Amino acid sequence: MAERKPDPSEGRAAARLGLLASLDTGELRALDETLEFRQQIAAHHMILEEGCRVSSPSIIVSGWACRTRIFLDGRRQILSLLVPGDLIGVCRQSDPIAATGAVALTDVILCPAPKPEHPGRGLSEAYARSGALEEFYLFRQIARLGRMSAYERIADLFLEIGERLSAVTHGPRDHFPFPLTQETMADLLGLTSVHVNRMLQLFRRQELIEVRSGTVHIRDLGALVNLVEHRCAIVSGA
Amino acid sequence: MAERKPDPSEGRAAARLGLLASLDTGELRALDETLEFRQQIAAHHMILEEGCRVSSPSIIVSGWACRTRIFLDGRRQILSLLVPGDLIGVCRQSDPIAATGAVALTDVILCPAPKPEHPGRGLSEAYARSGALEEFYLFRQIARLGRMSAYERIADLFLEIGERLSAVTHGPRDHFPFPLTQETMADLLGLTSVHVNRMLQLFRRQELIEVRSGTVHIRDLGALVNLVEHRCAIVSGA
DNA sequence: CGACAAGTTGATGTTACTCAAAAGTGGTGG
DNA sequence: CCACCACTTTTGAGTAACATCAACTTGTCG
């Protein structure tokens, strides 16, 4: 749809599916070929309209997006974050209606997700695992919003993003691009941008996290993990 | 596993699947027969341990349960509520690990969910729709926790429960059994029980909602819907 | 250079939490 | 039938976390 500059890392995102299940050569080729049909979406544009039929499932090749819910009085909550390698619009039922809208947070490149051929393995299994992972992060988001302080929410978010990005890029977990504004972080974490700003300053003063010009640098990953896991670590129980 | 008293309404919950997709006679019979293998779980007992292999998917026939996450320092967040007719432990991938623990909030009767025979329709479709519905309520829970006041959260929760229960029982949406303690509500809504108590008193004084002896009576459904929809109604957008 | 978005700061207000104790409720056994 | 227990609900007073409002600064890009 739009002009594009080549980007060598684009193959990575689609390759993520290969990390989730073992794909045969036919499926790998299908993933490769699907890159031909990529589509660019400008920042702030809708990817998916809430309540509409889902057109076709896609893979985020590059850029960040999110699922949002907007209240009538203007409040906005970001329900989940979508980063390269994530799927969007994959529905398992036959009558797919989007439960939430999705918006591009940066410029995003999507490519269509190939139809799985063998039920129960290969691509089909990869999509299922991807869905399970998405659900896992929804649970994490609920625990974050319900029972963590602003300070903890931010720490936990950065740890999650570090994990998710490094799983795709094989880069470090403590140093990664972060294109969200503080306003966007606030909408994701159920806070105000002013408060996010103050907490980020606190992290900086403590030399735990450095956020600058679109990049997060976790200075002391161990301390941060302790901080979150120590009190928040996720344990089931009665 | 345990002694049981007969309960004529038990068939209802399993029948909910019939509301989600059209089932053939074989599938209906399978649902009926599965009631023979029901299993009782006492209140406060674990149904599913986090991180363990999921044994077998089940349908909640009666009683209420929830998915929980417990923090190391004792904080607890209820991630989602499970009411009669809901499925638990249904996984679409081949390697099912429970992402969250599940706990019985009241005595619960479970029965095994029959294996679907025809992919893409019948029971299989009903399970997929049930999963999509569950995801929908997760999104709603996120929006509630992230951007609603305590007062709004409670109103929204009662509306949700009214919807979900009446879909199964065909009973009224404004009058239903509600076996949760205020403490449990607090864990579900990310509040303290003291604050839940104060908000419930406010609703009572305003003659909007009456909660007594395990029953919720919404006195003014229209006003409550307005209150929530007016400001919170769920609309997508950039 | 000018304009616009993003980040920063301070003062003030409100929501919801904390702690602690009292009062109500239901079930159990003597 | 009553006394007792554990649990839940209710109440009050004080406090902390986060929101709000409004201005100011910094950065970015044409």
Coordinates of C-alpha atoms (C1' of nucleotides) in Angstrom, one line a residue:
Chain A
M1 CA 0.0 0.0 0.0
A2 CA 2.8 2.4 0.8
E3 CA 6.4 3.0 -0.3
R4 CA 8.9 1.2 1.9
K5 CA 12.5 1.2 2.7
P6 CA 14.2 -2.2 3.0
D7 CA 14.8 -3.4 6.5
P8 CA 16.9 -6.5 7.1
S9 CA 15.3 -7.2 10.4
E10 CA 11.9 -7.7 9.0
G11 CA 12.3 -11.4 8.4
R12 CA 12.9 -11.8 12.2
A13 CA 9.4 -11.1 13.2
A14 CA 7.8 -13.6 11.0
A15 CA 10.5 -16.1 12.0
R16 CA 9.2 -15.8 15.6
L17 CA 6.5 -18.3 14.7
G18 CA 9.2 -20.8 14.1
L19 CA 10.2 -20.3 17.7
L20 CA 6.7 -21.3 18.9
A21 CA 6.4 -24.5 16.9
S22 CA 8.5 -26.4 14.4
L23 CA 7.5 -25.5 10.9
D24 CA 8.1 -27.5 7.8
T25 CA 9.8 -26.1 4.8
G26 CA 6.5 -25.4 3.0
E27 CA 5.3 -23.3 5.9
L28 CA 8.6 -21.5 6.2
R29 CA 8.4 -20.6 2.5
A30 CA 4.8 -19.5 2.9
L31 CA 6.0 -17.1 5.7
D32 CA 8.7 -15.8 3.5
E33 CA 6.5 -15.3 0.5
T34 CA 3.9 -13.5 2.6
L35 CA 6.4 -10.7 3.2
E36 CA 5.7 -9.6 -0.4
F37 CA 2.2 -8.6 0.6
R38 CA 3.2 -6.4 3.5
Q39 CA 1.3 -3.3 4.2
Q40 CA 2.3 -0.2 6.0
I41 CA 0.1 1.6 8.5
A42 CA 1.0 5.1 9.7
A43 CA 1.3 5.9 13.4
H44 CA -2.0 6.7 15.1
H45 CA -4.1 4.9 12.4
M46 CA -6.6 2.2 13.2
I47 CA -5.6 -1.3 12.3
L48 CA -8.8 -2.9 13.4
E49 CA -12.1 -1.4 14.2
E50 CA -14.0 -2.7 17.2
G51 CA -17.1 -4.6 16.4
C52 CA -16.2 -5.1 12.8
R53 CA -15.6 -8.3 11.0
V54 CA -12.0 -9.2 11.1
S55 CA -10.6 -9.1 7.6
S56 CA -7.6 -11.3 7.7
P57 CA -5.1 -12.3 10.4
S58 CA -1.8 -10.5 10.2
I59 CA 1.7 -10.6 11.7
I60 CA 3.3 -7.4 12.9
V61 CA 6.6 -7.3 11.0
S62 CA 7.8 -4.0 12.5
G63 CA 6.5 -1.2 14.6
W64 CA 4.4 -1.2 17.7
A65 CA 0.6 -1.2 18.1
C66 CA -2.0 -1.8 20.8
R67 CA -5.5 -2.8 21.5
T68 CA -7.4 0.2 23.0
R69 CA -10.7 1.0 24.6
I70 CA -11.9 4.5 24.6
F71 CA -14.6 5.7 27.0
L72 CA -17.2 8.2 26.0
D73 CA -15.8 10.9 28.2
G74 CA -12.4 10.5 26.6
R75 CA -10.6 8.3 29.0
R76 CA -8.6 5.7 27.2
Q77 CA -7.2 2.4 28.3
I78 CA -4.7 0.4 26.4
L79 CA -5.6 -3.2 26.9
S80 CA -2.5 -4.8 25.4
L81 CA 0.6 -4.0 23.6
L82 CA 1.5 -5.5 20.2
V83 CA 5.2 -5.7 19.2
P84 CA 6.9 -7.2 16.2
G85 CA 6.2 -10.9 15.9
D86 CA 2.7 -10.6 17.4
L87 CA -0.3 -11.7 15.6
I88 CA -3.4 -9.6 15.2
G89 CA -6.9 -10.6 14.1
V90 CA -6.4 -14.3 14.5
C91 CA -9.7 -15.8 15.5
R92 CA -10.5 -19.4 16.2
Q93 CA -14.2 -19.2 15.7
S94 CA -15.9 -19.0 12.4
D95 CA -17.6 -15.7 13.0
P96 CA -14.8 -13.3 13.8
I97 CA -15.8 -10.0 15.3
A98 CA -13.1 -7.8 16.7
A99 CA -13.5 -7.5 20.5
T100 CA -11.3 -4.5 20.6
G101 CA -10.0 -1.9 18.3
A102 CA -6.3 -1.8 17.5
V103 CA -4.2 1.2 16.7
A104 CA -0.7 1.7 15.4
L105 CA 1.4 3.4 18.0
T106 CA 4.3 3.9 15.5
D107 CA 4.4 3.2 11.8
V108 CA 3.7 -0.4 11.5
I109 CA 4.3 -3.0 8.8
L110 CA 1.9 -5.9 8.7
C111 CA 1.9 -8.9 6.5
P112 CA -0.8 -11.5 6.1
A113 CA -0.5 -14.6 8.3
P114 CA -0.5 -17.7 6.1
K115 CA -3.4 -20.2 6.5
P116 CA -2.3 -23.2 8.5
E117 CA -2.5 -26.4 6.6
H118 CA -2.2 -29.2 9.2
P119 CA -4.5 -28.8 12.2
G120 CA -2.7 -29.5 15.5
R121 CA 0.9 -28.9 14.4
G122 CA 3.2 -26.6 12.5
L123 CA 1.7 -23.1 11.9
S124 CA -1.5 -24.1 13.5
E125 CA 0.3 -24.9 16.7
A126 CA 2.3 -21.7 16.4
Y127 CA -0.8 -19.6 16.2
A128 CA -2.3 -21.5 19.2
R129 CA 0.8 -20.9 21.2
S130 CA 0.9 -17.3 20.2
G131 CA -2.7 -16.9 21.4
A132 CA -1.9 -18.6 24.7
L133 CA 1.0 -16.2 25.2
E134 CA -1.2 -13.3 24.5
E135 CA -3.6 -14.5 27.1
F136 CA -0.8 -14.9 29.6
Y137 CA 0.2 -11.2 29.1
L138 CA -3.5 -10.2 29.5
F139 CA -3.4 -11.9 32.9
R140 CA -0.2 -10.1 33.7
Q141 CA -1.7 -6.8 32.7
I142 CA -4.7 -7.4 35.0
A143 CA -2.5 -8.2 38.0
R144 CA -0.4 -5.1 37.2
L145 CA -3.4 -2.8 37.1
G146 CA -5.2 -4.4 40.0
R147 CA -2.5 -4.8 42.6
M148 CA 0.7 -3.0 41.8
S149 CA 1.7 0.5 42.7
A150 CA 2.6 2.9 39.9
Y151 CA 6.3 2.3 40.6
E152 CA 5.9 -1.5 40.4
R153 CA 3.7 -1.3 37.3
I154 CA 6.4 0.6 35.4
A155 CA 9.2 -1.8 36.5
D156 CA 7.0 -4.8 35.6
L157 CA 6.1 -3.4 32.2
F158 CA 9.8 -2.8 31.3
L159 CA 10.6 -6.3 32.3
E160 CA 7.8 -7.7 30.2
I161 CA 8.8 -5.7 27.2
G162 CA 12.4 -6.7 27.5
E163 CA 11.4 -10.3 27.6
R164 CA 9.0 -10.1 24.6
L165 CA 11.3 -8.1 22.4
S166 CA 14.4 -10.1 23.1
A167 CA 12.5 -13.3 22.4
V168 CA 12.2 -12.1 18.8
T169 CA 15.3 -10.1 18.3
H170 CA 17.7 -12.2 20.4
G171 CA 18.9 -8.9 21.7
P172 CA 19.6 -8.1 25.3
R173 CA 16.7 -8.0 27.8
D174 CA 18.0 -4.8 29.4
H175 CA 18.4 -2.5 26.4
F176 CA 15.8 -2.1 23.8
P177 CA 14.0 0.5 21.6
F178 CA 10.9 2.0 23.3
P179 CA 8.9 4.3 21.1
L180 CA 6.0 5.0 23.5
T181 CA 5.3 8.5 24.9
Q182 CA 4.7 8.9 28.6
E183 CA 1.1 9.7 27.8
T184 CA 0.8 6.3 26.1
M185 CA 2.5 4.5 29.0
A186 CA 0.0 6.2 31.2
D187 CA -2.9 4.9 29.2
L188 CA -1.4 1.4 29.3
L189 CA -0.7 1.4 33.0
G190 CA -3.9 3.2 34.2
L191 CA -2.0 6.3 35.4
T192 CA -1.6 9.9 34.3
S193 CA 1.3 11.0 32.3
V194 CA 2.4 13.4 35.0
H195 CA 2.7 10.5 37.5
V196 CA 4.5 8.3 35.0
N197 CA 7.0 11.1 34.5
R198 CA 7.7 11.4 38.2
M199 CA 8.2 7.7 38.6
L200 CA 10.6 7.5 35.6
Q201 CA 12.6 10.3 37.2
L202 CA 12.7 8.3 40.4
F203 CA 14.0 5.2 38.5
R204 CA 16.6 7.4 36.9
R205 CA 17.7 8.9 40.2
Q206 CA 18.0 5.4 41.6
E207 CA 20.1 4.4 38.6
L208 CA 17.7 1.5 37.9
I209 CA 16.3 2.6 34.6
E210 CA 17.2 5.1 32.0
V211 CA 14.7 6.1 29.3
R212 CA 16.0 8.4 26.7
S213 CA 15.2 9.2 23.1
G214 CA 13.2 6.1 22.4
T215 CA 15.4 3.7 24.2
V216 CA 15.1 2.0 27.5
H217 CA 18.3 1.0 29.3
I218 CA 17.7 -1.1 32.4
R219 CA 20.9 -0.3 34.4
D220 CA 20.4 -2.9 37.1
L221 CA 18.3 -5.8 35.8
G222 CA 18.9 -7.9 38.8
A223 CA 17.7 -5.3 41.2
L224 CA 14.6 -4.6 39.1
V225 CA 13.7 -8.3 38.8
N226 CA 14.1 -8.6 42.6
L227 CA 12.0 -5.5 43.1
V228 CA 9.2 -6.9 41.1
E229 CA 9.5 -10.6 41.8
H230 CA 10.2 -10.1 45.4
R231 CA 6.9 -8.7 46.2
C232 CA 4.9 -9.3 43.1
A233 CA 6.1 -12.6 41.8
I234 CA 3.5 -14.5 40.3
V235 CA 2.5 -17.5 42.4
S236 CA -0.8 -19.3 42.4
G237 CA -2.6 -20.3 45.5
A238 CA -5.9 -20.3 47.3
Chain B
M1 CA -15.8 -37.9 43.9
A2 CA -18.2 -36.6 46.6
E3 CA -21.8 -37.2 47.6
R4 CA -24.2 -35.0 45.9
K5 CA -27.8 -33.9 46.1
P6 CA -29.7 -33.7 42.9
D7 CA -30.2 -30.3 41.4
P8 CA -32.5 -29.8 38.5
S9 CA -30.8 -26.7 37.3
E10 CA -27.5 -28.5 36.6
G11 CA -28.4 -29.4 33.1
R12 CA -28.6 -25.7 32.3
A13 CA -25.0 -24.9 32.6
A14 CA -23.9 -27.6 30.2
A15 CA -26.7 -26.5 27.9
R16 CA -25.1 -23.1 27.6
L17 CA -22.8 -24.5 25.0
G18 CA -25.8 -25.1 22.9
L19 CA -26.4 -21.3 23.0
L20 CA -23.0 -20.7 21.6
A21 CA -23.2 -23.0 18.6
S22 CA -25.7 -25.5 17.2
L23 CA -24.9 -28.9 18.4
D24 CA -26.0 -32.2 16.8
T25 CA -27.9 -34.9 18.8
G26 CA -24.7 -36.8 19.4
E27 CA -23.0 -33.9 21.0
L28 CA -26.0 -33.1 23.1
R29 CA -26.1 -36.6 24.3
A30 CA -22.4 -36.5 25.1
L31 CA -23.0 -33.4 27.2
D32 CA -25.8 -35.1 29.0
E33 CA -23.8 -38.2 29.7
T34 CA -20.8 -36.3 30.9
L35 CA -22.9 -35.2 33.9
E36 CA -22.5 -38.7 35.3
F37 CA -18.8 -37.9 35.8
R38 CA -19.3 -34.7 37.7
Q39 CA -17.0 -33.9 40.5
Q40 CA -17.5 -31.7 43.5
I41 CA -14.9 -29.3 44.8
A42 CA -15.3 -27.6 48.1
A43 CA -15.1 -23.8 48.5
H44 CA -11.6 -22.4 48.7
H45 CA -10.0 -25.4 47.2
M46 CA -7.8 -25.2 44.1
I47 CA -9.3 -26.4 40.9
L48 CA -6.1 -25.9 38.8
E49 CA -2.6 -25.3 39.9
E50 CA -0.6 -22.6 38.1
G51 CA 2.2 -24.0 36.0
C52 CA 0.9 -27.6 36.0
R53 CA -0.2 -29.6 33.1
V54 CA -3.9 -29.1 32.6
S55 CA -5.6 -32.4 33.3
S56 CA -8.8 -32.3 31.3
P57 CA -11.1 -29.5 30.3
S58 CA -14.2 -29.1 32.4
I59 CA -17.5 -27.3 32.5
I60 CA -18.6 -25.5 35.6
V61 CA -22.0 -27.0 36.3
S62 CA -22.7 -25.1 39.5
G63 CA -20.9 -22.8 41.9
W64 CA -18.5 -19.9 41.3
A65 CA -14.8 -20.0 40.9
C66 CA -12.0 -17.7 39.8
R67 CA -8.6 -17.4 38.3
T68 CA -6.2 -15.9 40.8
R69 CA -2.7 -14.6 41.1
I70 CA -1.1 -14.3 44.5
F71 CA 1.9 -12.1 45.1
L72 CA 4.7 -13.1 47.4
D73 CA 3.8 -10.5 50.0
G74 CA 0.2 -11.8 50.2
R75 CA -1.5 -9.4 47.8
R76 CA -4.0 -11.3 45.7
Q77 CA -5.6 -10.4 42.4
I78 CA -8.6 -12.2 41.0
L79 CA -8.0 -12.2 37.2
S80 CA -11.4 -13.5 36.1
L81 CA -14.6 -14.9 37.5
L82 CA -15.9 -18.3 36.5
V83 CA -19.7 -18.9 36.7
P84 CA -21.9 -21.8 35.8
G85 CA -21.6 -22.6 32.1
D86 CA -18.0 -21.4 31.9
L87 CA -15.2 -23.7 30.7
I88 CA -12.0 -24.2 32.5
G89 CA -8.8 -25.8 31.3
V90 CA -9.6 -25.7 27.7
C91 CA -6.4 -25.3 25.7
R92 CA -6.0 -25.0 22.0
Q93 CA -2.3 -25.9 21.9
S94 CA -1.0 -29.4 22.3
D95 CA 1.1 -28.7 25.4
P96 CA -1.3 -27.2 27.9
I97 CA 0.3 -25.5 30.9
A98 CA -2.1 -23.6 33.1
A99 CA -1.2 -19.9 32.9
T100 CA -3.1 -19.2 36.2
G101 CA -4.4 -21.1 39.1
A102 CA -8.1 -21.5 39.6
V103 CA -9.9 -21.6 43.0
A104 CA -13.4 -22.5 43.9
L105 CA -15.1 -19.5 45.6
T106 CA -18.1 -21.6 46.6
D107 CA -18.7 -25.3 46.4
V108 CA -18.3 -26.1 42.7
I109 CA -19.5 -29.0 40.6
L110 CA -17.5 -29.6 37.5
C111 CA -18.0 -32.1 34.7
P112 CA -15.6 -33.1 32.0
A113 CA -16.1 -31.3 28.7
P114 CA -16.6 -33.8 25.9
K115 CA -14.0 -33.9 23.2
P116 CA -15.2 -32.2 20.0
E117 CA -15.6 -34.4 17.0
H118 CA -16.0 -32.1 14.0
P119 CA -13.4 -29.4 13.8
G120 CA -14.9 -26.0 13.0
R121 CA -18.5 -26.7 14.0
G122 CA -20.7 -27.9 16.8
L123 CA -18.9 -28.4 20.1
S124 CA -15.6 -27.2 18.6
E125 CA -17.2 -24.0 17.6
A126 CA -18.9 -23.6 21.0
Y127 CA -15.6 -24.0 22.7
A128 CA -14.0 -21.4 20.4
R129 CA -16.8 -19.0 21.1
S130 CA -16.6 -19.6 24.8
G131 CA -12.9 -18.8 24.6
A132 CA -13.6 -15.6 22.7
L133 CA -16.2 -14.6 25.2
E134 CA -13.7 -15.2 28.0
E135 CA -11.2 -13.0 26.2
F136 CA -13.8 -10.3 25.9
Y137 CA -14.4 -10.3 29.6
L138 CA -10.6 -10.1 30.2
F139 CA -10.5 -6.9 28.2
R140 CA -13.4 -5.6 30.1
Q141 CA -11.6 -6.4 33.4
I142 CA -8.5 -4.5 32.2
A143 CA -10.5 -1.4 31.3
R144 CA -12.3 -1.6 34.6
L145 CA -9.1 -1.8 36.6
G146 CA -7.2 0.7 34.6
R147 CA -9.7 3.5 34.1
M148 CA -12.7 3.3 36.3
S149 CA -13.3 4.6 39.8
A150 CA -14.1 2.2 42.6
Y151 CA -17.8 3.3 42.3
E152 CA -17.8 2.6 38.5
R153 CA -16.0 -0.7 38.9
I154 CA -18.6 -2.1 41.2
A155 CA -21.5 -0.9 39.0
D156 CA -19.8 -2.4 35.9
L157 CA -19.1 -5.7 37.6
F158 CA -22.7 -6.1 38.7
L159 CA -23.9 -5.4 35.2
E160 CA -21.4 -7.9 33.8
I161 CA -22.4 -10.6 36.2
G162 CA -26.1 -9.9 35.6
E163 CA -25.5 -10.4 31.9
R164 CA -23.4 -13.5 32.2
L165 CA -25.7 -15.3 34.6
S166 CA -28.9 -14.4 32.9
A167 CA -27.5 -15.8 29.6
V168 CA -27.3 -19.2 31.2
T169 CA -30.3 -19.2 33.6
H170 CA -32.6 -17.0 31.4
G171 CA -33.4 -15.2 34.7
P172 CA -33.6 -11.5 35.2
R173 CA -30.5 -9.4 34.7
D174 CA -31.2 -7.3 37.8
H175 CA -31.7 -9.9 40.4
F176 CA -29.3 -12.8 40.9
P177 CA -27.4 -14.8 43.5
F178 CA -24.1 -13.3 44.5
P179 CA -22.0 -15.5 46.8
L180 CA -18.9 -13.4 47.0
T181 CA -17.7 -11.7 50.1
Q182 CA -16.7 -8.1 50.0
E183 CA -13.1 -9.2 50.5
T184 CA -13.4 -11.3 47.4
M185 CA -14.9 -8.4 45.5
A186 CA -12.0 -6.3 46.6
D187 CA -9.5 -8.8 45.2
L188 CA -11.4 -8.9 41.9
L189 CA -11.7 -5.1 41.6
G190 CA -8.3 -4.1 42.8
L191 CA -9.7 -2.4 45.9
T192 CA -9.7 -3.0 49.7
S193 CA -12.7 -4.6 51.3
V194 CA -13.2 -1.5 53.5
H195 CA -13.6 0.6 50.4
V196 CA -15.9 -1.9 48.7
N197 CA -18.1 -1.8 51.8
R198 CA -18.3 2.0 51.7
M199 CA -19.2 2.0 48.0
L200 CA -21.9 -0.6 48.5
Q201 CA -23.4 1.5 51.2
L202 CA -23.4 4.4 48.9
F203 CA -25.3 2.4 46.2
R204 CA -27.7 1.3 48.8
R205 CA -28.4 4.8 50.0
Q206 CA -28.9 5.9 46.4
E207 CA -31.4 3.0 46.0
L208 CA -29.4 1.8 43.0
I209 CA -28.2 -1.6 44.2
E210 CA -29.1 -3.8 47.2
V211 CA -26.7 -6.6 48.2
R212 CA -28.0 -8.8 50.9
S213 CA -27.5 -12.4 52.1
G214 CA -25.9 -13.6 48.9
T215 CA -28.2 -11.8 46.5
V216 CA -27.8 -8.8 44.4
H217 CA -30.8 -6.7 43.6
I218 CA -30.3 -3.9 41.1
R219 CA -33.1 -1.5 41.9
D220 CA -32.6 0.8 39.0
L221 CA -31.0 -1.1 36.1
G222 CA -31.6 1.8 33.6
A223 CA -29.8 4.3 35.9
L224 CA -26.9 1.9 36.5
V225 CA -26.5 1.2 32.8
N226 CA -26.5 4.9 32.1
L227 CA -24.1 5.6 34.8
V228 CA -21.6 3.1 33.4
E229 CA -22.3 3.4 29.7
H230 CA -22.6 7.1 29.8
R231 CA -19.0 7.6 30.8
C232 CA -17.5 4.3 30.4
A233 CA -19.2 2.8 27.4
I234 CA -16.9 0.8 25.4
V235 CA -16.0 2.4 22.2
S236 CA -13.0 1.9 20.1
G237 CA -11.0 4.6 18.5
A238 CA -7.6 6.1 17.9
Chain C
dC1 C1' 13.0 30.6 13.2
dG2 C1' 8.4 29.2 14.6
dA3 C1' 5.1 25.8 15.8
dC4 C1' 3.7 21.7 18.0
dA5 C1' 4.3 17.7 20.5
dA6 C1' 6.5 15.8 24.5
dG7 C1' 8.5 16.2 28.8
dT8 C1' 9.0 18.6 33.4
dT9 C1' 7.7 21.2 37.6
dG10 C1' 4.9 23.0 41.5
dA11 C1' 0.8 23.6 44.2
dT12 C1' -3.4 21.6 45.5
dG13 C1' -7.2 18.2 45.8
dT14 C1' -9.3 13.7 46.0
dT15 C1' -9.6 8.9 46.0
dA16 C1' -8.7 5.1 48.1
dC17 C1' -5.6 2.8 51.6
dT18 C1' -4.2 1.7 56.5
dC19 C1' -5.0 0.5 61.1
dA20 C1' -7.9 -0.7 64.6
dA21 C1' -11.9 -1.9 66.8
dA22 C1' -16.9 -2.8 67.2
dA23 C1' -20.9 -5.0 65.7
dG24 C1' -23.3 -8.4 63.2
dT25 C1' -23.8 -13.4 61.2
dG26 C1' -23.9 -18.2 60.9
dG27 C1' -22.6 -22.7 62.2
dT28 C1' -21.3 -26.1 66.0
dG29 C1' -21.4 -28.5 70.1
dG30 C1' -22.7 -28.8 74.8
Chain D
dC1 C1' -31.5 -23.1 73.6
dC2 C1' -27.4 -20.9 74.5
dA3 C1' -22.5 -20.0 74.4
dC4 C1' -18.9 -19.9 71.5
dC5 C1' -16.2 -19.5 67.5
dA6 C1' -14.7 -17.9 63.1
dC7 C1' -15.8 -15.0 59.6
dT8 C1' -17.8 -11.0 57.6
dT9 C1' -19.5 -6.4 57.7
dT10 C1' -19.4 -1.9 59.5
dT11 C1' -17.4 2.4 61.5
dG12 C1' -14.0 6.1 62.5
dA13 C1' -9.7 8.7 62.1
dG14 C1' -5.5 9.5 60.0
dT15 C1' -2.6 9.0 55.8
dA16 C1' -0.5 8.0 51.4
dA17 C1' -0.7 7.6 46.6
dC18 C1' -2.1 9.4 42.7
dA19 C1' -4.9 12.9 40.1
dT20 C1' -5.7 17.6 38.6
dC21 C1' -4.6 22.1 36.9
dA22 C1' -1.7 25.1 34.9
dA23 C1' 2.5 26.8 33.5
dC24 C1' 7.0 26.3 31.8
dT25 C1' 10.9 23.9 29.3
dT26 C1' 12.8 21.1 26.0
dG27 C1' 13.2 18.8 21.8
dT28 C1' 12.0 18.0 16.8
dC29 C1' 11.0 19.0 12.3
dG30 C1' 9.6 21.7 8.5

